[in-house]
Amino acid sequence: MNTPKAPDYVPGHGLLQGRTAVITAAAGAGIGGATARRFLEEGARILIGDAHARRLKETEQALAAEFGAARVTSLPCDVTDEDQVGALFALAEQTHGALDLVVNNAGLGGTAALVDMADEQWAKVLDVTLNGTFRCTRAALRSFKASGRGGVVVNNASVVGWRAQTGQAHYAAAKAGVMALTRCAALEAAEFGVRVNAVAPSLAMHPHLVKVTSRELLTELTAREAFGRYAEPWEVANVIVFLASGYASYMTGETVSVSSQHP
């Protein structure tokens, strides 16, 4: 049996030309990093944040060398720290003027049976994945409301927010919370012209996922995908681009599954 291969990479079409975006957890080769690249390819200016300062600087330097230093800025940001979140959004406005787009990608997973899970394990995943998305969404909406020019928030959820998976109670609860937060924020933000949506990937492979997930589980999850392969991070980023663009102008409060998974 031939190993399924990913489709050809899709070139940019200027869908975000001249827009300014904040993207969290954008260092490295995961969905955040792929989103940063895709936004640049679509014409945006970006400010990327990540809790890993060294990897973040390396990502900024690589993207700046390719797309120009004027279009790429970075600032270390731990989304569990309100002061750091505030500094990230303040820098976006100082550097690029009014903000247009925010992608809340920061999240933390792990595997633990509920009967063995410590309070600290539960709280840490919830604080990064759900509370961090709340802090950044709140900062985004405050910025958009003050500017009066509208804006877009795209949150990164997960199919486990809908589907049960053993060992993922903390992560599933957090991602289900992100979906609910997305719906409520969308209703509140509509009155000042802001759209809030989310993506829910099933399995997008990247180096960090390999470190925190067993090979057996990854094999099992991949086998559930209709295409017989995991998603490339850029395939999820393509849907984030769509939600951030004018093509999704009538969508808000929605969570779009980026998955070929069957039950």
mmCIF file of N, CA and C in Angstrom, residues 137 140-142 144-145 150-153 182-196 252:
data_model
loop_
_atom_site.group_PDB
_atom_site.id
_atom_site.type_symbol
_atom_site.label_atom_id
_atom_site.label_comp_id
_atom_site.label_asym_id
_atom_site.label_seq_id
_atom_site.Cartn_x
_atom_site.Cartn_y
_atom_site.Cartn_z
ATOM 1 N N THR A 137 -8.385 37.101 23.453
ATOM 2 C CA THR A 137 -9.622 37.539 22.801
ATOM 3 C C THR A 137 -10.105 38.837 23.421
ATOM 4 N N ALA A 140 -7.973 41.590 22.142
ATOM 5 C CA ALA A 140 -8.306 41.861 20.737
ATOM 6 C C ALA A 140 -9.574 42.682 20.627
ATOM 7 N N LEU A 141 -10.622 42.287 21.353
ATOM 8 C CA LEU A 141 -11.900 42.999 21.255
ATOM 9 C C LEU A 141 -11.783 44.423 21.774
ATOM 10 N N ARG A 142 -11.004 44.624 22.818
ATOM 11 C CA ARG A 142 -10.787 45.990 23.320
ATOM 12 C C ARG A 142 -10.102 46.846 22.262
ATOM 13 N N PHE A 144 -10.065 46.325 18.932
ATOM 14 C CA PHE A 144 -10.959 46.520 17.792
ATOM 15 C C PHE A 144 -12.059 47.539 18.101
ATOM 16 N N LYS A 145 -12.617 47.449 19.305
ATOM 17 C CA LYS A 145 -13.684 48.380 19.679
ATOM 18 C C LYS A 145 -13.175 49.810 19.723
ATOM 19 N N GLY A 150 -13.457 47.588 13.010
ATOM 20 C CA GLY A 150 -13.751 46.162 12.907
ATOM 21 C C GLY A 150 -12.516 45.315 13.117
ATOM 22 N N GLY A 151 -12.632 44.018 12.807
ATOM 23 C CA GLY A 151 -11.514 43.107 12.982
ATOM 24 C C GLY A 151 -11.986 41.668 12.973
ATOM 25 N N VAL A 152 -11.022 40.762 13.066
ATOM 26 C CA VAL A 152 -11.314 39.330 13.025
ATOM 27 C C VAL A 152 -10.473 38.611 14.074
ATOM 28 N N VAL A 153 -11.114 37.697 14.812
ATOM 29 C CA VAL A 153 -10.415 36.781 15.715
ATOM 30 C C VAL A 153 -10.644 35.366 15.209
ATOM 31 N N THR A 182 -15.835 31.271 21.813
ATOM 32 C CA THR A 182 -15.926 31.804 20.447
ATOM 33 C C THR A 182 -17.353 32.239 20.122
ATOM 34 N N ARG A 183 -18.320 31.391 20.449
ATOM 35 C CA ARG A 183 -19.721 31.716 20.152
ATOM 36 C C ARG A 183 -20.192 32.952 20.923
ATOM 37 N N CYS A 184 -19.866 32.995 22.216
ATOM 38 C CA CYS A 184 -20.315 34.126 23.041
ATOM 39 C C CYS A 184 -19.621 35.423 22.635
ATOM 40 N N ALA A 185 -18.313 35.350 22.392
ATOM 41 C CA ALA A 185 -17.568 36.540 21.983
ATOM 42 C C ALA A 185 -18.091 37.074 20.660
ATOM 43 N N ALA A 186 -18.478 36.156 19.758
ATOM 44 C CA ALA A 186 -18.978 36.572 18.449
ATOM 45 C C ALA A 186 -20.257 37.391 18.579
ATOM 46 N N LEU A 187 -21.149 36.984 19.463
ATOM 47 C CA LEU A 187 -22.391 37.728 19.661
ATOM 48 C C LEU A 187 -22.113 39.124 20.212
ATOM 49 N N GLU A 188 -21.206 39.203 21.173
ATOM 50 C CA GLU A 188 -20.904 40.493 21.788
ATOM 51 C C GLU A 188 -20.165 41.421 20.832
ATOM 52 N N ALA A 189 -19.289 40.851 20.001
ATOM 53 C CA ALA A 189 -18.436 41.666 19.131
ATOM 54 C C ALA A 189 -19.120 42.098 17.843
ATOM 55 N N ALA A 190 -20.224 41.450 17.505
ATOM 56 C CA ALA A 190 -20.891 41.773 16.242
ATOM 57 C C ALA A 190 -21.335 43.230 16.192
ATOM 58 N N GLU A 191 -21.702 43.784 17.335
ATOM 59 C CA GLU A 191 -22.216 45.156 17.352
ATOM 60 C C GLU A 191 -21.164 46.183 16.987
ATOM 61 N N PHE A 192 -19.866 45.838 17.111
ATOM 62 C CA PHE A 192 -18.838 46.759 16.635
ATOM 63 C C PHE A 192 -18.031 46.176 15.482
ATOM 64 N N GLY A 193 -18.706 45.350 14.686
ATOM 65 C CA GLY A 193 -18.162 44.924 13.399
ATOM 66 C C GLY A 193 -17.024 43.938 13.448
ATOM 67 N N VAL A 194 -16.985 43.109 14.483
ATOM 68 C CA VAL A 194 -15.894 42.134 14.630
ATOM 69 C C VAL A 194 -16.445 40.723 14.481
ATOM 70 N N ARG A 195 -15.731 39.896 13.741
ATOM 71 C CA ARG A 195 -16.078 38.479 13.585
ATOM 72 C C ARG A 195 -15.153 37.631 14.444
ATOM 73 N N VAL A 196 -15.719 36.583 15.077
ATOM 74 C CA VAL A 196 -14.945 35.661 15.908
ATOM 75 C C VAL A 196 -15.326 34.234 15.518
ATOM 76 N N THR A 252 -19.616 34.208 11.657
ATOM 77 C CA THR A 252 -19.141 34.536 12.995
ATOM 78 C C THR A 252 -19.766 33.568 13.991
#
